[in-house]
CSV table of N, CA and C in Angstrom, one decimal:
chain,number,residue,atom,x,y,z
A,1,MET,N,138.5,-123.2,-189.0
A,1,MET,CA,139.3,-123.7,-187.8
A,1,MET,C,140.3,-124.8,-188.4
A,2,ASN,N,141.3,-125.1,-187.7
A,2,ASN,CA,142.1,-126.3,-188.1
A,2,ASN,C,142.2,-127.3,-187.1
A,3,ILE,N,141.5,-128.4,-188.0
A,3,ILE,CA,141.2,-129.7,-187.0
A,3,ILE,C,142.3,-130.7,-187.4
A,4,GLY,N,142.9,-131.3,-186.5
A,4,GLY,CA,143.5,-132.7,-186.7
A,4,GLY,C,142.8,-133.4,-186.3
A,5,VAL,N,143.2,-135.0,-187.1
A,5,VAL,CA,142.8,-135.9,-187.0
A,5,VAL,C,144.0,-137.0,-186.9
A,6,ILE,N,143.7,-137.7,-186.1
A,6,ILE,CA,145.1,-138.6,-185.6
A,6,ILE,C,144.7,-140.1,-185.4
A,7,GLY,N,145.4,-141.2,-185.5
A,7,GLY,CA,144.8,-142.5,-185.5
A,7,GLY,C,145.6,-143.1,-186.0
A,8,TYR,N,145.1,-144.4,-186.4
A,8,TYR,CA,145.8,-145.7,-187.1
A,8,TYR,C,146.3,-145.6,-188.6
A,9,SER,N,147.9,-145.8,-188.5
A,9,SER,CA,148.3,-145.7,-189.7
A,9,SER,C,148.3,-147.1,-190.2
A,10,GLY,N,148.6,-147.3,-191.6
A,10,GLY,CA,148.5,-148.8,-192.1
A,10,GLY,C,147.9,-149.0,-193.5
A,11,ASP,N,148.1,-150.2,-193.7
A,11,ASP,CA,147.0,-150.4,-195.1
A,11,ASP,C,145.5,-150.3,-194.8
A,12,LYS,N,145.0,-149.7,-195.4
A,12,LYS,CA,143.8,-149.4,-195.6
A,12,LYS,C,142.6,-150.1,-195.7
A,13,ASN,N,143.3,-151.6,-196.3
A,13,ASN,CA,142.4,-152.7,-196.9
A,13,ASN,C,142.6,-153.6,-196.0
A,14,LEU,N,143.1,-153.6,-194.7
A,14,LEU,CA,143.3,-154.5,-193.8
A,14,LEU,C,142.8,-153.8,-192.5
A,15,GLU,N,142.7,-154.7,-191.4
A,15,GLU,CA,142.2,-154.3,-190.3
A,15,GLU,C,143.1,-153.7,-189.2
A,16,PRO,N,143.2,-153.1,-188.6
A,16,PRO,CA,141.6,-152.3,-188.0
A,16,PRO,C,141.2,-151.3,-188.6
A,17,VAL,N,142.3,-150.8,-189.6
A,17,VAL,CA,141.7,-149.7,-190.4
A,17,VAL,C,140.6,-149.6,-191.3
A,18,LYS,N,140.3,-151.0,-191.8
A,18,LYS,CA,139.3,-151.0,-193.0
A,18,LYS,C,138.2,-150.9,-192.4
A,19,SER,N,137.8,-151.4,-190.9
A,19,SER,CA,136.5,-151.2,-190.8
A,19,SER,C,136.0,-150.0,-190.3
A,20,LEU,N,137.0,-148.6,-190.4
A,20,LEU,CA,136.8,-147.3,-190.0
A,20,LEU,C,136.6,-146.6,-191.2
A,21,LYS,N,136.5,-147.1,-192.4
A,21,LYS,CA,136.3,-146.4,-193.6
A,21,LYS,C,135.0,-145.4,-193.4
A,22,ASN,N,134.0,-146.0,-192.7
A,22,ASN,CA,132.9,-145.1,-192.8
A,22,ASN,C,132.8,-143.8,-191.9
A,23,ILE,N,133.2,-144.1,-190.7
A,23,ILE,CA,133.5,-143.0,-189.8
A,23,ILE,C,134.4,-142.1,-190.3
A,24,CYS,N,135.4,-142.7,-191.2
A,24,CYS,CA,136.3,-141.8,-191.5
A,24,CYS,C,135.8,-140.7,-192.7
A,25,PHE,N,135.4,-141.2,-193.6
A,25,PHE,CA,134.4,-140.5,-194.7
A,25,PHE,C,133.6,-139.3,-193.8
A,26,GLU,N,132.6,-139.7,-192.8
A,26,GLU,CA,131.8,-138.7,-192.4
A,26,GLU,C,132.7,-137.6,-191.7
A,27,ILE,N,133.9,-138.4,-190.9
A,27,ILE,CA,134.4,-137.1,-190.2
A,27,ILE,C,135.3,-135.8,-191.3
A,28,GLY,N,135.9,-136.7,-192.6
A,28,GLY,CA,136.1,-135.7,-193.5
A,28,GLY,C,135.1,-135.1,-194.2
A,29,LYS,N,133.9,-135.3,-194.4
A,29,LYS,CA,132.7,-134.5,-194.8
A,29,LYS,C,132.5,-133.7,-194.0
A,30,LEU,N,132.2,-133.8,-192.8
A,30,LEU,CA,131.9,-132.9,-191.6
A,30,LEU,C,133.1,-131.7,-191.5
A,31,ILE,N,133.9,-131.9,-191.5
A,31,ILE,CA,135.4,-131.0,-191.6
A,31,ILE,C,135.0,-130.0,-192.7
A,32,ALA,N,134.7,-130.5,-193.9
A,32,ALA,CA,134.7,-130.2,-195.2
A,32,ALA,C,133.5,-128.8,-195.3
A,33,GLU,N,132.3,-129.5,-194.6
A,33,GLU,CA,131.1,-128.6,-194.6
A,33,GLU,C,131.2,-127.7,-193.9
A,34,ASN,N,131.8,-127.8,-192.8
A,34,ASN,CA,131.7,-126.7,-191.6
A,34,ASN,C,132.9,-125.6,-192.2
A,35,GLY,N,133.7,-125.7,-193.4
A,35,GLY,CA,134.5,-125.0,-194.0
A,35,GLY,C,135.8,-125.1,-193.0
A,36,ASP,N,136.2,-125.9,-192.3
A,36,ASP,CA,137.5,-126.0,-191.4
A,36,ASP,C,138.7,-126.7,-192.4
A,37,THR,N,139.7,-126.6,-192.1
A,37,THR,CA,140.9,-127.0,-192.6
A,37,THR,C,141.3,-128.4,-191.9
A,38,LEU,N,141.6,-129.1,-192.5
A,38,LEU,CA,142.2,-130.6,-192.1
A,38,LEU,C,143.3,-130.8,-192.4
A,39,LEU,N,144.0,-131.2,-191.0
A,39,LEU,CA,145.8,-131.4,-191.0
A,39,LEU,C,145.8,-132.8,-190.5
A,40,THR,N,146.4,-133.7,-191.2
A,40,THR,CA,146.7,-134.9,-190.7
A,40,THR,C,148.2,-135.2,-190.8
A,41,GLY,N,148.7,-136.7,-190.4
A,41,GLY,CA,150.3,-136.9,-190.5
A,41,GLY,C,150.4,-137.0,-192.3
A,42,GLY,N,149.4,-137.3,-192.9
A,42,GLY,CA,149.1,-137.1,-194.6
A,42,GLY,C,149.4,-138.3,-195.1
A,43,ARG,N,149.6,-139.5,-194.2
A,43,ARG,CA,149.9,-140.8,-195.2
A,43,ARG,C,149.0,-141.9,-195.2
A,44,ASP,N,148.9,-142.9,-194.6
A,44,ASP,CA,148.1,-144.0,-194.9
A,44,ASP,C,147.0,-144.1,-193.8
A,45,GLY,N,146.4,-145.4,-194.1
A,45,GLY,CA,145.5,-145.5,-192.7
A,45,GLY,C,144.3,-144.9,-192.7
A,46,ILE,N,144.0,-144.4,-191.5
A,46,ILE,CA,142.9,-143.7,-191.5
A,46,ILE,C,143.0,-142.1,-192.0
A,47,MET,N,144.5,-141.6,-191.9
A,47,MET,CA,144.7,-140.3,-192.6
A,47,MET,C,144.1,-140.3,-193.8
A,48,ASP,N,144.4,-141.5,-194.8
A,48,ASP,CA,144.1,-141.5,-196.2
A,48,ASP,C,142.5,-141.2,-196.5
A,49,PHE,N,141.7,-142.3,-195.6
A,49,PHE,CA,140.7,-142.2,-195.5
A,49,PHE,C,139.8,-140.9,-195.2
A,50,VAL,N,140.2,-140.3,-194.1
A,50,VAL,CA,139.8,-138.6,-193.8
A,50,VAL,C,140.0,-137.7,-194.8
A,51,CYS,N,141.1,-137.8,-195.4
A,51,CYS,CA,141.9,-136.8,-196.2
A,51,CYS,C,141.2,-137.0,-197.8
A,52,GLU,N,140.7,-138.2,-198.0
A,52,GLU,CA,140.0,-138.6,-199.2
A,52,GLU,C,138.8,-137.9,-199.1
A,53,SER,N,137.8,-138.1,-198.3
A,53,SER,CA,136.7,-137.3,-197.8
A,53,SER,C,136.7,-136.1,-198.0
A,54,ALA,N,137.4,-135.3,-197.1
A,54,ALA,CA,137.6,-133.8,-197.1
A,54,ALA,C,138.0,-133.4,-198.4
A,55,TYR,N,138.8,-133.9,-199.1
A,55,TYR,CA,139.6,-133.1,-200.3
A,55,TYR,C,138.2,-133.4,-201.4
A,56,LYS,N,137.6,-134.6,-201.3
A,56,LYS,CA,136.5,-134.7,-202.3
A,56,LYS,C,135.2,-133.8,-202.0
A,57,ASN,N,135.2,-133.6,-200.9
A,57,ASN,CA,134.0,-132.5,-200.3
A,57,ASN,C,134.6,-130.9,-200.3
A,58,ASN,N,135.7,-130.7,-200.8
A,58,ASN,CA,136.5,-129.5,-201.2
A,58,ASN,C,137.0,-128.8,-199.8
A,59,ALA,N,137.4,-129.3,-199.2
A,59,ALA,CA,137.9,-129.2,-198.1
A,59,ALA,C,139.5,-128.6,-198.3
A,60,ASN,N,140.1,-127.8,-197.6
A,60,ASN,CA,141.6,-127.6,-197.7
A,60,ASN,C,142.1,-128.7,-196.5
A,61,VAL,N,143.3,-129.5,-197.4
A,61,VAL,CA,143.7,-130.7,-196.7
A,61,VAL,C,145.1,-130.5,-196.8
A,62,VAL,N,145.7,-130.6,-195.5
A,62,VAL,CA,147.2,-130.5,-195.5
A,62,VAL,C,147.8,-131.4,-194.6
A,63,GLY,N,149.0,-132.2,-195.0
A,63,GLY,CA,149.6,-133.2,-194.5
A,63,GLY,C,151.1,-132.9,-193.9
A,64,ILE,N,151.1,-133.1,-192.8
A,64,ILE,CA,152.6,-132.7,-192.0
A,64,ILE,C,153.3,-133.9,-191.9
A,65,LEU,N,154.2,-134.2,-192.6
A,65,LEU,CA,154.8,-135.3,-193.3
A,65,LEU,C,156.3,-135.5,-192.4
A,66,PRO,N,156.4,-136.9,-192.1
A,66,PRO,CA,157.8,-137.2,-191.6
A,66,PRO,C,158.6,-137.1,-192.9
A,67,TRP,N,159.8,-137.2,-192.4
A,67,TRP,CA,161.4,-137.3,-193.4
A,67,TRP,C,160.9,-136.7,-194.5
A,68,ASP,N,161.0,-137.3,-195.9
A,68,ASP,CA,160.9,-136.8,-197.2
A,68,ASP,C,159.7,-137.7,-197.8
A,69,GLU,N,158.6,-138.0,-197.1
A,69,GLU,CA,157.7,-138.8,-197.5
A,69,GLU,C,156.7,-137.9,-198.6
A,70,GLU,N,155.9,-138.4,-199.7
A,70,GLU,CA,155.4,-137.6,-200.4
A,70,GLU,C,153.8,-137.5,-199.7
A,71,GLY,N,153.4,-138.5,-199.0
A,71,GLY,CA,152.0,-138.2,-198.6
A,71,GLY,C,151.0,-139.0,-199.6
A,72,ASN,N,149.9,-138.7,-199.2
A,72,ASN,CA,148.5,-139.6,-199.8
A,72,ASN,C,148.1,-138.6,-201.0
A,73,LYS,N,147.4,-139.2,-201.8
A,73,LYS,CA,147.1,-138.1,-203.1
A,73,LYS,C,146.1,-137.1,-202.8
A,74,TYR,N,145.5,-137.0,-201.6
A,74,TYR,CA,144.2,-136.2,-201.3
A,74,TYR,C,144.9,-135.1,-200.4
A,75,LEU,N,146.2,-134.9,-200.8
A,75,LEU,CA,146.5,-133.4,-199.6
A,75,LEU,C,146.5,-132.4,-201.1
A,76,ASN,N,146.0,-130.9,-200.4
A,76,ASN,CA,146.0,-130.1,-201.0
A,76,ASN,C,147.5,-129.2,-200.9
A,77,THR,N,147.9,-129.3,-199.6
A,77,THR,CA,149.2,-128.9,-199.2
A,77,THR,C,150.1,-129.7,-198.5
A,78,THR,N,151.4,-130.0,-198.9
A,78,THR,CA,152.3,-131.1,-198.1
A,78,THR,C,153.5,-130.1,-197.2
A,79,ILE,N,153.7,-130.7,-196.1
A,79,ILE,CA,154.7,-129.9,-195.5
A,79,ILE,C,155.6,-131.1,-195.1
A,80,LYS,N,156.6,-131.2,-195.5
A,80,LYS,CA,157.8,-132.2,-195.5
A,80,LYS,C,158.6,-131.8,-194.4
A,81,THR,N,158.6,-132.2,-193.1
A,81,THR,CA,159.2,-131.8,-192.0
A,81,THR,C,160.7,-132.2,-192.1
A,82,GLY,N,160.8,-133.6,-192.4
A,82,GLY,CA,162.3,-133.8,-192.5
A,82,GLY,C,162.6,-134.3,-191.1
A,83,LEU,N,161.7,-134.6,-190.2
A,83,LEU,CA,161.6,-135.1,-189.0
A,83,LEU,C,160.8,-136.3,-188.9
A,84,ASP,N,161.4,-137.0,-187.8
A,84,ASP,CA,160.8,-138.6,-187.5
A,84,ASP,C,159.3,-138.5,-187.3
A,85,PHE,N,158.7,-139.8,-187.2
A,85,PHE,CA,157.3,-139.7,-186.9
A,85,PHE,C,157.1,-139.1,-185.8
A,86,SER,N,157.6,-139.3,-184.7
A,86,SER,CA,157.1,-138.7,-183.5
A,86,SER,C,157.3,-137.3,-183.3
A,87,MET,N,158.4,-136.4,-184.0
A,87,MET,CA,158.7,-135.2,-183.8
A,87,MET,C,157.7,-134.4,-184.7
A,88,ARG,N,157.3,-135.0,-186.0
A,88,ARG,CA,156.4,-134.2,-186.6
A,88,ARG,C,155.1,-134.3,-186.4
A,89,SER,N,154.7,-135.2,-185.3
A,89,SER,CA,153.5,-135.1,-184.6
A,89,SER,C,153.2,-133.8,-183.9
A,90,PHE,N,154.5,-133.6,-183.3
A,90,PHE,CA,154.5,-132.0,-182.5
A,90,PHE,C,153.8,-130.7,-183.4
A,91,VAL,N,154.5,-130.9,-184.6
A,91,VAL,CA,154.2,-129.7,-185.6
A,91,VAL,C,153.0,-129.7,-185.7
A,92,LEU,N,152.3,-131.0,-186.3
A,92,LEU,CA,150.6,-131.1,-186.5
A,92,LEU,C,150.1,-130.7,-185.2
A,93,LEU,N,150.2,-130.9,-183.9
A,93,LEU,CA,149.4,-130.3,-182.8
A,93,LEU,C,149.5,-129.2,-182.8
A,94,LYS,N,150.9,-128.6,-182.7
A,94,LYS,CA,150.7,-126.9,-182.6
A,94,LYS,C,150.1,-126.3,-183.6
A,95,SER,N,149.6,-126.8,-184.6
A,95,SER,CA,149.2,-126.2,-185.8
A,95,SER,C,147.4,-126.4,-185.9
A,96,VAL,N,146.8,-127.0,-185.1
A,96,VAL,CA,145.5,-127.3,-185.1
A,96,VAL,C,145.0,-126.6,-183.7
A,97,ASP,N,143.8,-126.5,-183.7
A,97,ASP,CA,143.0,-125.9,-182.8
A,97,ASP,C,142.1,-126.8,-182.1
A,98,ILE,N,141.9,-128.1,-182.7
A,98,ILE,CA,141.1,-129.4,-181.9
A,98,ILE,C,141.7,-130.5,-182.4
A,99,VAL,N,141.9,-131.5,-181.7
A,99,VAL,CA,142.2,-132.7,-182.3
A,99,VAL,C,141.1,-133.7,-182.0
A,100,ILE,N,140.7,-134.7,-183.2
A,100,ILE,CA,139.9,-135.9,-183.1
A,100,ILE,C,141.0,-137.2,-183.1
A,101,SER,N,140.5,-138.2,-182.4
A,101,SER,CA,141.6,-139.4,-182.1
A,101,SER,C,140.7,-140.3,-182.8
A,102,VAL,N,141.0,-141.3,-183.6
A,102,VAL,CA,140.5,-142.4,-184.3
A,102,VAL,C,141.4,-143.8,-183.9
A,103,GLY,N,141.0,-144.4,-182.9
A,103,GLY,CA,141.8,-145.8,-182.8
A,103,GLY,C,143.2,-145.1,-182.4
A,104,GLY,N,144.3,-146.0,-183.2
A,104,GLY,CA,145.6,-145.6,-183.0
A,104,GLY,C,146.4,-146.4,-181.9
A,105,GLN,N,148.0,-146.5,-182.3
A,105,GLN,CA,148.9,-147.2,-181.6
A,105,GLN,C,149.5,-146.3,-180.6
A,106,VAL,N,150.6,-146.8,-180.5
A,106,VAL,CA,151.6,-145.7,-179.8
A,106,VAL,C,151.8,-144.3,-180.1
A,107,GLY,N,152.0,-144.2,-181.8
A,107,GLY,CA,152.0,-142.6,-181.8
A,107,GLY,C,150.8,-142.0,-181.8
A,108,THR,N,149.6,-142.5,-181.6
A,108,THR,CA,148.4,-141.9,-181.5
A,108,THR,C,148.3,-141.5,-179.7
A,109,ALA,N,148.9,-142.4,-179.0
A,109,ALA,CA,149.0,-142.5,-177.6
A,109,ALA,C,149.8,-140.8,-177.3
A,110,LEU,N,150.8,-140.9,-178.2
A,110,LEU,CA,152.0,-139.7,-178.1
A,110,LEU,C,151.2,-138.6,-178.4
A,111,GLU,N,150.4,-138.8,-179.5
A,111,GLU,CA,149.8,-137.5,-180.1
A,111,GLU,C,148.9,-137.3,-179.1
A,112,ILE,N,147.9,-137.8,-178.4
A,112,ILE,CA,146.8,-137.6,-177.2
A,112,ILE,C,147.7,-136.9,-176.2
A,113,LEU,N,148.9,-137.5,-175.8
A,113,LEU,CA,149.4,-136.8,-174.6
A,113,LEU,C,150.0,-135.4,-174.9
A,114,GLY,N,150.7,-135.3,-176.2
A,114,GLY,CA,150.9,-134.0,-176.5
A,114,GLY,C,150.0,-133.0,-176.8
A,115,ALA,N,148.8,-133.3,-177.4
A,115,ALA,CA,147.9,-132.7,-177.5
A,115,ALA,C,147.5,-131.9,-176.1
A,116,TYR,N,147.0,-132.7,-175.0
A,116,TYR,CA,147.0,-132.8,-173.7
A,116,TYR,C,147.8,-131.6,-173.3
A,117,ALA,N,149.3,-131.8,-173.3
A,117,ALA,CA,150.0,-131.0,-172.9
A,117,ALA,C,150.5,-129.4,-173.5
A,118,TYR,N,150.0,-129.5,-174.8
A,118,TYR,CA,149.7,-128.2,-175.7
A,118,TYR,C,148.0,-127.5,-175.4
A,119,LYS,N,147.5,-128.1,-174.5
A,119,LYS,CA,146.1,-127.6,-174.1
A,119,LYS,C,145.2,-127.4,-175.6
A,120,LYS,N,145.1,-128.4,-176.0
A,120,LYS,CA,144.4,-128.5,-177.5
A,120,LYS,C,143.2,-129.4,-177.2
A,121,PRO,N,142.3,-129.2,-177.3
A,121,PRO,CA,141.0,-130.0,-176.8
A,121,PRO,C,140.9,-131.1,-178.1
A,122,ILE,N,140.5,-132.5,-177.0
A,122,ILE,CA,140.7,-133.6,-177.6
A,122,ILE,C,139.3,-134.2,-177.8
A,123,ILE,N,138.8,-134.8,-179.0
A,123,ILE,CA,137.5,-135.4,-179.1
A,123,ILE,C,138.3,-136.8,-179.4
A,124,LEU,N,137.7,-137.8,-178.6
A,124,LEU,CA,138.1,-139.2,-178.7
A,124,LEU,C,136.5,-139.9,-179.4
A,125,MET,N,136.9,-140.4,-180.5
A,125,MET,CA,135.9,-141.1,-181.3
A,125,MET,C,135.6,-142.6,-180.7
A,126,ARG,N,134.8,-142.8,-179.9
A,126,ARG,CA,134.6,-143.9,-179.0
A,126,ARG,C,134.2,-145.2,-180.2
A,127,GLY,N,134.7,-146.3,-179.8
A,127,GLY,CA,134.3,-147.4,-180.4
A,127,GLY,C,135.3,-147.7,-181.7
A,128,THR,N,136.2,-147.1,-181.8
A,128,THR,CA,137.5,-147.0,-182.9
A,128,THR,C,138.6,-148.0,-182.3
A,129,GLY,N,138.6,-148.3,-181.1
A,129,GLY,CA,139.7,-149.0,-180.6
A,129,GLY,C,141.1,-148.4,-180.4
A,130,GLY,N,141.8,-149.2,-180.1
A,130,GLY,CA,143.2,-148.8,-180.3
A,130,GLY,C,143.3,-147.5,-178.7
A,131,TRP,N,144.1,-146.9,-178.7
A,131,TRP,CA,144.4,-145.8,-177.6
A,131,TRP,C,143.3,-144.9,-177.6
A,132,THR,N,142.7,-144.5,-178.7
A,132,THR,CA,141.3,-143.9,-178.6
A,132,THR,C,140.3,-144.2,-177.6
A,133,ASP,N,140.1,-145.4,-177.4
A,133,ASP,CA,139.4,-146.1,-176.4
A,133,ASP,C,140.0,-146.5,-175.4
A,134,THR,N,141.3,-146.6,-175.0
A,134,THR,CA,142.1,-147.2,-174.0
A,134,THR,C,142.3,-146.1,-173.2
A,135,VAL,N,142.8,-145.0,-173.7
A,135,VAL,CA,142.9,-144.1,-172.5
A,135,VAL,C,141.6,-143.2,-171.9
A,136,THR,N,140.5,-144.0,-172.3
A,136,THR,CA,139.3,-143.5,-171.4
A,136,THR,C,139.2,-144.2,-170.2
A,137,LYS,N,140.2,-145.3,-169.7
A,137,LYS,CA,140.1,-146.0,-168.9
A,137,LYS,C,140.9,-145.2,-167.6
A,138,THR,N,141.8,-144.2,-168.1
A,138,THR,CA,142.8,-143.2,-167.0
A,138,THR,C,142.1,-142.1,-166.7
A,139,LEU,N,141.2,-141.8,-167.5
A,139,LEU,CA,140.7,-140.3,-167.7
A,139,LEU,C,140.0,-140.1,-165.8
A,140,ILE,N,140.7,-138.8,-165.6
A,140,ILE,CA,140.1,-138.2,-164.3
A,140,ILE,C,139.0,-137.4,-164.6
A,141,GLU,N,137.8,-137.7,-163.8
A,141,GLU,CA,136.3,-137.1,-163.9
A,141,GLU,C,135.8,-137.4,-165.5
A,142,ASP,N,136.4,-138.5,-165.9
A,142,ASP,CA,136.2,-138.7,-167.2
A,142,ASP,C,136.4,-137.7,-168.3
A,143,LYS,N,137.2,-137.0,-168.2
A,143,LYS,CA,137.7,-135.8,-168.9
A,143,LYS,C,138.9,-135.2,-168.9
A,144,TYR,N,139.8,-135.6,-168.2
A,144,TYR,CA,141.5,-135.1,-167.9
A,144,TYR,C,142.6,-136.2,-167.9
A,145,LEU,N,143.5,-135.9,-168.3
A,145,LEU,CA,144.4,-136.8,-167.9
A,145,LEU,C,145.5,-136.8,-167.1
A,146,ASP,N,145.4,-135.4,-166.3
A,146,ASP,CA,146.1,-135.6,-165.1
A,146,ASP,C,145.6,-134.5,-164.0
A,147,ASN,N,145.9,-134.4,-162.8
A,147,ASN,CA,145.4,-133.5,-161.7
A,147,ASN,C,145.2,-132.0,-162.3
A,148,ARG,N,145.9,-131.6,-162.9
A,148,ARG,CA,146.2,-130.2,-163.5
A,148,ARG,C,145.0,-129.7,-164.3
A,149,LYS,N,144.1,-130.7,-164.7
A,149,LYS,CA,143.1,-130.4,-165.6
A,149,LYS,C,143.0,-129.4,-166.7
A,150,MET,N,143.9,-129.5,-167.4
A,150,MET,CA,144.7,-128.7,-168.5
A,150,MET,C,143.8,-128.4,-169.5
A,151,VAL,N,143.1,-129.2,-170.0
A,151,VAL,CA,142.2,-129.2,-171.3
A,151,VAL,C,141.4,-130.7,-171.0
A,152,GLU,N,140.0,-130.7,-171.5
A,152,GLU,CA,139.3,-131.6,-171.6
A,152,GLU,C,139.5,-132.6,-172.5
A,153,LEU,N,139.5,-133.7,-172.6
A,153,LEU,CA,138.9,-134.8,-173.3
A,153,LEU,C,137.6,-135.3,-173.7
A,154,TYR,N,137.0,-134.9,-174.9
A,154,TYR,CA,135.5,-135.0,-174.9
A,154,TYR,C,135.6,-136.6,-175.7
A,155,GLN,N,134.2,-137.2,-175.4
A,155,GLN,CA,134.0,-138.3,-176.0
A,155,GLN,C,132.7,-138.5,-177.2
A,156,ALA,N,132.9,-138.9,-178.3
A,156,ALA,CA,132.0,-139.0,-179.3
A,156,ALA,C,131.7,-140.3,-179.5
A,157,TYR,N,130.4,-140.5,-179.7
A,157,TYR,CA,130.0,-142.1,-180.2
A,157,TYR,C,129.8,-142.4,-181.6
A,158,ASN,N,129.5,-141.0,-182.0
A,158,ASN,CA,128.6,-140.9,-183.5
A,158,ASN,C,129.3,-139.5,-184.2
A,159,ILE,N,129.0,-139.6,-185.3
A,159,ILE,CA,129.2,-138.2,-186.1
A,159,ILE,C,128.2,-137.1,-185.4
A,160,GLU,N,126.9,-137.3,-184.8
A,160,GLU,CA,126.3,-136.2,-184.4
A,160,GLU,C,127.0,-135.5,-183.3
A,161,GLU,N,127.3,-136.6,-182.4
A,161,GLU,CA,128.0,-135.8,-181.2
A,161,GLU,C,129.3,-135.7,-181.3
A,162,LEU,N,130.0,-135.8,-182.6
A,162,LEU,CA,131.3,-135.2,-182.8
A,162,LEU,C,131.1,-133.7,-183.4
A,163,SER,N,130.0,-133.6,-184.3
A,163,SER,CA,129.6,-132.4,-185.0
A,163,SER,C,129.2,-131.4,-183.7
A,164,GLN,N,128.5,-132.0,-182.7
A,164,GLN,CA,128.1,-131.0,-181.3
A,164,GLN,C,129.1,-130.6,-180.5
A,165,HIS,N,130.4,-131.3,-180.5
A,165,HIS,CA,131.6,-131.2,-179.6
A,165,HIS,C,132.2,-130.1,-180.2
A,166,ILE,N,132.6,-130.4,-181.9
A,166,ILE,CA,133.1,-129.4,-182.7
A,166,ILE,C,132.2,-127.8,-182.4
A,167,ASN,N,131.4,-127.9,-182.7
A,167,ASN,CA,130.4,-126.6,-182.6
A,167,ASN,C,130.3,-126.1,-181.3
A,168,ASN,N,130.6,-126.5,-180.2
A,168,ASN,CA,130.7,-126.2,-178.7
A,168,ASN,C,131.7,-125.6,-178.7
A,169,LEU,N,133.1,-126.1,-179.1
A,169,LEU,CA,134.5,-125.9,-178.7
A,169,LEU,C,134.8,-124.5,-180.0
A,170,ARG,N,134.0,-124.5,-181.0
A,170,ARG,CA,134.2,-123.1,-181.9
A,170,ARG,C,134.5,-122.0,-181.3
A,171,GLY,N,133.7,-121.9,-180.4
A,171,GLY,CA,133.7,-120.4,-179.9
A,171,GLY,C,134.5,-120.3,-178.4
A,172,ASP,N,135.2,-121.7,-178.1
A,172,ASP,CA,136.1,-121.7,-177.2
A,172,ASP,C,137.5,-121.5,-177.5
A,173,VAL,N,137.7,-121.9,-178.9
A,173,VAL,CA,139.1,-121.6,-179.4
A,173,VAL,C,139.7,-120.4,-179.8
A,174,ASN,N,140.8,-120.0,-179.5
A,174,ASN,CA,141.4,-119.0,-180.0
A,174,ASN,C,141.9,-119.3,-181.4
A,175,LEU,N,141.4,-118.7,-182.2
A,175,LEU,CA,141.4,-118.7,-183.4
A,175,LEU,C,142.6,-117.5,-184.2
């Protein structure tokens, strides 16, 4: 299964990214242990942490890059889209079966909305800040972004809950 991870970009030695290292490493390891492929924006921030963990645990790691950027050093495959940051996000979203959101600024908000529009299940890692936590205040019935109820947004507070959501969704996703 192709799993996309979205969230904060930026220097991984600065907050808010720095404090998310452990959860990102757990997410990367979980993806690898399940034999899934990780897709990210392939750059810095939480993407770097998740890619490092997945790569070191022998997962296939794909970076969907904006412009002509090189990406981080933990990518098995790089796809240089030549697109800006927002547009490359839609390439990423069309290529995944499930999206995991960790914190994030406006780019992450755009990706959450895009995933919903593409009917991709979204798992929100609660307690990671940014739009991942903020979007929960707008959910209808605690799981939908609008009254069309196109796809559920799931909430995980730890790696065990994330794993359970992924396993439950595994059978629902059209691979």
